[in-house]
Amino acid sequence: MNTKIYNLICVGLIACALSSCSDFLDEHTPQATLSDDQVKDPENAEAMVVSAYAVFTTAEDINSSFSMWNFDVRSDDAYKGGSGTSDGDVFHQLEVQQGVLTTNWNINDIWVRLFNSLSRVNSAIALLNATDDSYAMKQQRLAEMKFLRAYGHFLLKRLFKRIPFVVNENLSYDEYNQLSNTTFSNDEGWQLIIDDLMEAYNTLPETQSDKGRPTKAAAAAFLAKVYLYKAYRQDDPSTNQVTEINRSDLEKVIEFTNPALYANYGLEDDIHNNFRPEEQYENGKESLWAIQYSRNDGSTYGNLNWSYGLIPPNIPGATDGGCDFYKPSQNLVNAYRTGADGLPLIDTFNNKDYDKTTDNVDPRLFLTVGIPGLPYMFNKNYMMEETSIWSRSNGLYGYNVSLKHNVDPALIDNYLIKGSYWASPMNRIVFRYADVLLERAEAYAQLGNAEQAISLVNQIRSRAASSTQMISNYQNNYGVKMYITNYRGNYSKEDAIRIVKMERRLELGMESERFFDLVRWGEAATVLNKYYAEEIDNCAIYGGAHFTANKDEYLPIPFSQISASNGHYTQNIGNW
């Protein structure tokens, strides 16, 4: 977005302070405080639209990042990190799936922040609907807001499953108080999100001059993702098990991942370009829609991304105060090992820990995980070691560090800025083209077209093989062995599905997709209980960990929301 847009974001229009869905009304009806002429004035509608965009940066924080990294610590990709189990104890409880209470503050906090965002979006929709029809941008702005409303509901539904849907921006106070979180089945809930997205898809333009606004391709990518979630039906109200993989939904995934819809997009030459803060890398050809952050826009800190503020390590003289959260697991590191054929060791990747002096690995490992003996953020002035500098927990959570969220310390005061925590202007890509290809591959695999699925996976792997701009000297200087090849030959449907699932993990590692993928596939309990048993030697916190099927797939509905709902909210199964 341009500077004018950011200045409007900094000003905003409304300050949401909601604690439950039923509190929406007062903040939701801007017409009540505007004259008829003001309600019809397009400038007021535009300002409200900007306010709705702004809330997706201003409503999140370090403990409730809309990137969902805080909640991905439930997966086998990452440890919580920090100084120990009591540092962010409620997230430790989620990580080991023990002691999670409906009264835990973090569970209510993310609920409130996301419904605040939906309130802001619905306020914009209500004002746009009342705006004079002569306003040329009215329908496009409504489409943008429907996209944002779908995004808010999507984040909530992945976390909580059973949520109240606020898809009518004109509800009365009494009607808000009657909303239930079980009005719609799981399948019907996904369909409500799809309905908003279809309105967006049918109206949005091919390109936008303000990069933070969604395009038609962004809506297509979002539709493909939601249809893929919808395909794995979990409509038995007494379980969270996948009861069906729906063919018609998979065919919709194929429809909305058609390459013809993405003429302006493609894979970056190097995957690392997606995770660089410099302006020349922002909004590249792989970025279908990204949350826009900025610097030097007239305010003290700019519109910076503070939501990653807990992740940088605590490097003396550089990132002093870094909190060292969200640390890549040894299990994830091991997953990048490749065999003599250059392919992933899908069934045996965790039979031993990665040894950088003997094991071949996928080069994406070194673009995803900072490992002792290698330079942090590709800067040889910051060599990683097995010391407290690289682990605030003195090794409890290991010594690996995330690379996709962090910025080279050489860029401090430029692209890495210290305020209350560390922040960066680096955009957060919500939908990137690699994910579209993998979703298409998954749909093809489930439909029995293994050849098409493997061909798409190979596009991702070919790009991975050439993603060496930052690590071209690693083999000579640090003795690592990188070897990756494409899949060749014929594969069964079952093999293709396993290959696609593995490729998702390798390509999207530390991007907060993993836990939600495991739940979507119905594999969370099996995969994570195996992970806990295998990972104890690397991370002792898992000694008492256990994932309970039909309970731990989703967060409990917060106690305060149940209490405020006048009996209209039902707790998720397995929680009380």
Coordinates of C-alpha atoms in Angstrom, one line a residue, residues 2-353:
N2 CA 1.1 3.6 -0.6
T3 CA 2.1 6.1 2.0
K4 CA -1.3 7.8 2.0
I5 CA -3.0 4.4 2.7
Y6 CA -0.6 3.8 5.6
N7 CA -1.2 7.3 7.1
L8 CA -4.9 6.5 7.1
I9 CA -4.2 3.2 8.7
C10 CA -2.3 5.0 11.5
V11 CA -5.3 7.2 12.1
G12 CA -8.0 4.5 11.8
L13 CA -11.7 5.2 12.5
I14 CA -12.8 3.0 15.3
A15 CA -11.3 1.4 18.4
C16 CA -12.8 -2.0 18.9
A17 CA -12.9 -3.4 22.4
L18 CA -15.0 -6.4 22.2
S19 CA -15.1 -9.4 24.5
S20 CA -17.7 -11.6 22.7
C21 CA -19.6 -11.8 19.5
S22 CA -22.7 -10.3 21.2
D23 CA -20.8 -7.1 21.8
F24 CA -20.6 -6.2 18.2
L25 CA -23.5 -3.9 17.8
D26 CA -22.3 -0.6 19.2
E27 CA -19.0 -0.7 17.2
H28 CA -20.8 -2.2 14.2
T29 CA -23.2 0.5 13.2
P30 CA -21.3 3.6 12.0
Q31 CA -24.5 5.0 10.5
A32 CA -25.8 5.8 14.0
T33 CA -23.2 8.5 14.4
L34 CA -23.2 9.9 10.8
S35 CA -25.7 12.0 9.1
D36 CA -27.4 10.7 6.0
D37 CA -25.1 12.7 3.8
Q38 CA -22.1 11.4 5.6
V39 CA -23.3 7.8 5.3
K40 CA -23.5 8.2 1.6
D41 CA -20.2 10.0 1.2
P42 CA -17.7 7.6 -0.5
E43 CA -14.8 9.2 1.4
N44 CA -16.2 8.0 4.7
A45 CA -16.6 4.5 3.2
E46 CA -13.0 4.5 1.9
A47 CA -11.7 5.5 5.3
M48 CA -13.7 2.7 6.9
V49 CA -12.3 0.2 4.4
V50 CA -8.8 1.3 5.2
S51 CA -9.6 0.9 8.9
A52 CA -10.7 -2.7 8.2
Y53 CA -7.4 -3.5 6.4
A54 CA -5.5 -1.9 9.3
V55 CA -7.0 -4.1 12.0
F56 CA -5.3 -7.2 10.6
T57 CA -2.0 -5.6 11.8
T58 CA -3.1 -3.5 14.7
A59 CA -5.3 -6.2 16.4
E60 CA -2.6 -8.8 16.6
D61 CA 0.4 -8.9 18.9
I62 CA 3.3 -11.1 19.9
N63 CA 1.1 -13.5 21.8
S64 CA -1.7 -13.6 19.3
S65 CA 0.0 -13.4 15.9
F66 CA -2.4 -13.9 13.0
S67 CA 0.4 -15.8 11.3
M68 CA -0.6 -18.5 13.9
W69 CA 3.1 -19.3 14.9
N70 CA 2.0 -19.2 18.6
F71 CA -0.4 -22.1 17.9
D72 CA 1.9 -24.0 15.5
V73 CA 4.0 -25.0 18.6
R74 CA 1.4 -27.9 18.8
S75 CA 3.0 -29.4 15.7
D76 CA 6.1 -31.5 15.1
D77 CA 7.7 -28.6 13.3
A78 CA 8.6 -26.5 16.3
Y79 CA 9.3 -26.2 20.0
K80 CA 7.8 -23.3 22.0
G81 CA 11.2 -22.0 23.0
G82 CA 11.8 -19.1 25.4
S83 CA 13.7 -19.5 28.6
G84 CA 11.8 -22.6 29.8
T85 CA 8.4 -24.2 30.3
S86 CA 7.1 -21.4 32.5
D87 CA 8.0 -18.7 30.0
G88 CA 4.6 -18.5 28.2
D89 CA 3.3 -21.4 30.2
V90 CA -0.1 -21.5 28.5
F91 CA 1.7 -22.2 25.2
H92 CA 3.7 -24.9 26.9
Q93 CA 0.4 -26.5 27.9
L94 CA -0.7 -26.4 24.2
E95 CA 2.7 -27.8 23.1
V96 CA 2.4 -30.9 25.3
Q97 CA -1.5 -31.0 25.2
Q98 CA -1.7 -31.1 29.0
G99 CA -3.4 -28.7 31.4
V100 CA -5.1 -26.7 28.7
L101 CA -8.0 -24.8 30.4
T102 CA -11.0 -23.0 28.9
T103 CA -9.9 -20.1 31.1
N104 CA -6.4 -19.7 29.7
W105 CA -5.9 -16.1 28.6
N106 CA -4.2 -16.9 25.3
I107 CA -7.2 -18.8 24.0
N108 CA -9.7 -16.0 24.8
D109 CA -7.2 -13.4 23.5
I110 CA -7.0 -14.8 20.0
W111 CA -10.8 -15.2 19.9
V112 CA -11.3 -11.6 20.9
R113 CA -8.7 -10.2 18.5
L114 CA -10.1 -12.1 15.5
F115 CA -13.7 -11.1 16.3
N116 CA -12.6 -7.5 16.7
S117 CA -11.2 -7.7 13.2
L118 CA -14.5 -9.1 11.9
S119 CA -16.4 -6.3 13.6
R120 CA -14.2 -3.7 11.8
V121 CA -14.8 -5.5 8.4
N122 CA -18.6 -5.7 9.0
S123 CA -18.6 -2.0 9.9
A124 CA -17.0 -1.3 6.5
I125 CA -19.5 -3.5 4.7
A126 CA -22.5 -1.8 6.4
L127 CA -21.2 1.7 5.4
L128 CA -20.4 0.6 1.9
N129 CA -23.9 -0.8 1.4
A130 CA -25.3 2.6 2.5
T131 CA -23.0 4.6 0.3
D132 CA -24.4 6.2 -2.8
D133 CA -24.5 3.8 -5.8
S134 CA -22.8 6.4 -7.9
Y135 CA -19.5 5.5 -6.1
A136 CA -17.5 3.8 -8.8
M137 CA -15.5 1.6 -6.5
K138 CA -18.4 0.5 -4.3
Q139 CA -18.7 -3.1 -5.6
Q140 CA -14.9 -3.7 -5.7
R141 CA -14.5 -2.4 -2.1
L142 CA -17.4 -4.7 -1.0
A143 CA -15.6 -7.6 -2.7
E144 CA -12.4 -6.7 -0.8
M145 CA -14.3 -6.7 2.5
K146 CA -15.9 -10.0 1.8
F147 CA -12.4 -11.4 1.2
L148 CA -11.3 -10.0 4.6
R149 CA -14.4 -11.4 6.3
A150 CA -13.7 -14.8 4.9
Y151 CA -10.1 -14.5 6.2
G152 CA -11.2 -13.7 9.7
H153 CA -13.7 -16.6 9.8
F154 CA -11.1 -18.9 8.3
L155 CA -8.5 -18.2 11.0
L156 CA -11.1 -18.7 13.7
K157 CA -12.5 -21.9 12.2
R158 CA -9.1 -23.6 11.9
L159 CA -8.5 -22.8 15.6
F160 CA -11.9 -23.5 17.1
K161 CA -14.0 -25.4 14.6
R162 CA -17.3 -24.4 16.2
I163 CA -17.7 -20.6 15.8
P164 CA -20.5 -18.1 15.4
F165 CA -20.5 -16.8 11.9
V166 CA -21.1 -13.1 11.5
V167 CA -22.0 -12.9 7.9
N168 CA -25.0 -10.5 8.2
E169 CA -23.7 -7.0 8.9
N170 CA -27.2 -5.7 9.7
L171 CA -28.1 -7.8 12.7
S172 CA -29.9 -6.2 15.5
Y173 CA -28.7 -6.3 19.1
D174 CA -31.1 -9.1 20.0
E175 CA -30.2 -11.0 16.9
Y176 CA -26.5 -10.8 17.9
N177 CA -27.4 -12.2 21.3
Q178 CA -29.1 -15.2 19.6
L179 CA -26.0 -16.3 17.5
S180 CA -25.0 -19.9 18.1
N181 CA -21.7 -21.6 17.3
T182 CA -23.5 -24.8 16.3
T183 CA -26.1 -23.3 13.8
F184 CA -24.0 -24.7 10.9
S185 CA -22.4 -28.1 10.5
N186 CA -18.7 -28.1 9.8
D187 CA -19.3 -28.5 6.1
E188 CA -21.8 -25.6 6.1
G189 CA -19.4 -23.4 8.0
W190 CA -16.8 -23.8 5.2
Q191 CA -19.5 -23.1 2.7
L192 CA -20.3 -19.8 4.4
I193 CA -16.6 -18.8 3.9
I194 CA -16.7 -19.9 0.3
D195 CA -19.9 -17.8 -0.3
D196 CA -18.1 -14.7 0.7
L197 CA -15.0 -15.6 -1.3
M198 CA -17.1 -16.3 -4.4
E199 CA -18.5 -12.8 -4.2
A200 CA -15.0 -11.5 -4.0
Y201 CA -13.7 -13.7 -6.8
N202 CA -16.5 -12.7 -9.2
T203 CA -15.7 -9.0 -8.7
L204 CA -12.1 -8.4 -7.8
P205 CA -9.8 -7.2 -10.6
E206 CA -6.8 -9.0 -12.0
T207 CA -4.4 -6.4 -10.5
Q208 CA -4.4 -3.8 -7.8
S209 CA -2.3 -0.7 -7.6
D210 CA -2.2 -1.0 -3.8
K211 CA -0.5 -4.3 -3.2
G212 CA -2.2 -5.1 0.0
R213 CA -5.6 -5.3 -1.7
P214 CA -6.6 -8.8 -2.9
T215 CA -6.8 -9.7 -6.6
K216 CA -8.9 -12.2 -8.4
A217 CA -6.0 -14.7 -8.2
A218 CA -5.7 -14.2 -4.5
A219 CA -9.4 -15.0 -4.1
A220 CA -8.9 -18.1 -6.3
A221 CA -6.0 -19.2 -4.1
F222 CA -8.1 -18.7 -1.0
L223 CA -11.0 -20.6 -2.5
A224 CA -8.7 -23.5 -3.3
K225 CA -7.5 -23.6 0.3
V226 CA -11.0 -23.5 1.8
Y227 CA -12.3 -26.2 -0.6
L228 CA -9.4 -28.4 0.4
Y229 CA -10.2 -28.0 4.0
K230 CA -13.9 -28.7 3.3
A231 CA -13.0 -31.8 1.3
Y232 CA -11.8 -33.6 4.5
R233 CA -15.3 -33.8 6.0
Q234 CA -15.5 -33.7 9.8
D235 CA -19.2 -33.5 10.2
D236 CA -19.9 -36.1 12.9
P237 CA -20.7 -33.8 15.9
S238 CA -19.3 -36.4 18.3
T239 CA -15.8 -36.7 16.8
N240 CA -13.2 -34.7 14.9
Q241 CA -12.4 -37.7 12.6
V242 CA -12.4 -37.4 8.9
T243 CA -15.4 -39.4 7.7
E244 CA -15.1 -38.7 4.0
I245 CA -12.8 -37.1 1.4
N246 CA -15.3 -35.4 -0.9
R247 CA -14.6 -35.7 -4.6
S248 CA -16.6 -32.6 -5.7
D249 CA -14.7 -30.4 -3.3
L250 CA -11.4 -31.8 -4.6
E251 CA -12.6 -31.0 -8.1
K252 CA -13.2 -27.4 -7.0
V253 CA -9.6 -27.3 -5.8
I254 CA -8.5 -28.3 -9.3
E255 CA -10.7 -25.6 -10.7
F256 CA -9.4 -22.8 -8.6
T257 CA -5.8 -23.8 -9.0
N258 CA -5.9 -23.7 -12.8
P259 CA -2.7 -22.1 -13.9
A260 CA -4.7 -19.9 -16.3
L261 CA -5.9 -18.0 -13.2
Y262 CA -2.4 -17.1 -12.1
A263 CA -0.9 -15.5 -15.2
N264 CA 0.7 -12.7 -13.2
Y265 CA 2.2 -15.1 -10.6
G266 CA 4.7 -18.0 -10.4
L267 CA 7.5 -19.4 -8.3
E268 CA 10.4 -17.2 -7.2
D269 CA 13.7 -18.3 -8.6
D270 CA 14.9 -18.8 -5.0
I271 CA 12.5 -19.7 -2.2
H272 CA 14.4 -17.4 0.2
N273 CA 13.2 -14.3 -1.8
N274 CA 9.8 -14.8 -0.1
F275 CA 11.4 -14.2 3.3
R276 CA 13.5 -11.1 2.7
P277 CA 12.6 -7.6 4.1
E278 CA 14.2 -5.5 1.4
E279 CA 11.7 -3.6 -0.7
Q280 CA 12.9 -5.2 -4.0
Y281 CA 11.7 -8.6 -2.7
E282 CA 8.3 -7.5 -1.4
N283 CA 5.2 -8.5 -3.3
G284 CA 7.1 -10.7 -5.7
K285 CA 5.6 -13.0 -8.2
E286 CA 5.0 -15.8 -5.7
S287 CA 3.1 -13.5 -3.3
L288 CA -0.6 -13.8 -4.1
W289 CA -1.7 -11.8 -1.0
A290 CA 0.4 -10.5 1.8
I291 CA -0.1 -8.5 5.0
Q292 CA 1.8 -5.2 4.2
Y293 CA 4.2 -3.8 6.7
S294 CA 6.4 -0.7 6.2
R295 CA 9.1 1.6 7.6
N296 CA 9.9 5.3 7.2
D297 CA 6.3 6.2 6.7
G298 CA 6.1 9.2 8.9
S299 CA 5.4 7.5 12.3
T300 CA 8.0 6.6 14.9
Y301 CA 8.2 3.0 14.1
G302 CA 6.3 2.8 10.9
N303 CA 3.8 0.0 10.2
L304 CA 6.1 -2.7 11.4
N305 CA 5.5 -6.4 12.0
W306 CA 5.6 -6.7 15.8
S307 CA 3.9 -10.1 15.8
Y308 CA 7.3 -11.9 15.3
G309 CA 8.8 -10.0 18.2
L310 CA 9.4 -13.0 20.5
I311 CA 11.2 -15.1 17.8
P312 CA 14.7 -13.5 17.4
P313 CA 17.5 -15.1 19.4
N314 CA 19.3 -13.1 22.2
I315 CA 22.6 -12.3 20.5
P316 CA 24.8 -10.1 22.8
G317 CA 25.6 -6.8 21.2
A318 CA 23.1 -7.4 18.4
T319 CA 19.6 -8.7 19.2
D320 CA 19.9 -8.0 22.9
G321 CA 16.5 -8.8 24.4
G322 CA 15.6 -11.4 21.8
C323 CA 13.3 -14.0 23.4
D324 CA 14.2 -17.1 21.3
F325 CA 10.7 -18.5 20.8
Y326 CA 9.4 -20.8 18.0
K327 CA 12.5 -22.9 17.6
P328 CA 12.6 -25.5 14.8
S329 CA 12.4 -29.1 16.1
Q330 CA 15.0 -31.7 15.6
N331 CA 12.2 -33.8 14.0
L332 CA 11.8 -31.1 11.3
V333 CA 15.5 -30.9 10.7
N334 CA 15.6 -34.7 10.3
A335 CA 12.8 -34.5 7.7
Y336 CA 15.1 -32.7 5.3
R337 CA 17.5 -35.6 5.0
T338 CA 17.7 -37.2 1.6
G339 CA 18.8 -40.6 0.5
A340 CA 21.3 -41.7 -2.1
D341 CA 18.6 -41.0 -4.7
G342 CA 18.1 -37.4 -3.5
L343 CA 14.6 -38.0 -2.3
P344 CA 13.1 -37.6 1.2
L345 CA 13.4 -40.5 3.6
I346 CA 9.7 -40.4 4.2
D347 CA 9.4 -43.5 6.3
T348 CA 12.8 -43.4 8.0
F349 CA 13.7 -39.7 8.2
N350 CA 13.7 -39.8 12.1
N351 CA 15.6 -43.0 12.6
K352 CA 18.6 -40.9 13.5
D353 CA 19.4 -37.2 14.0

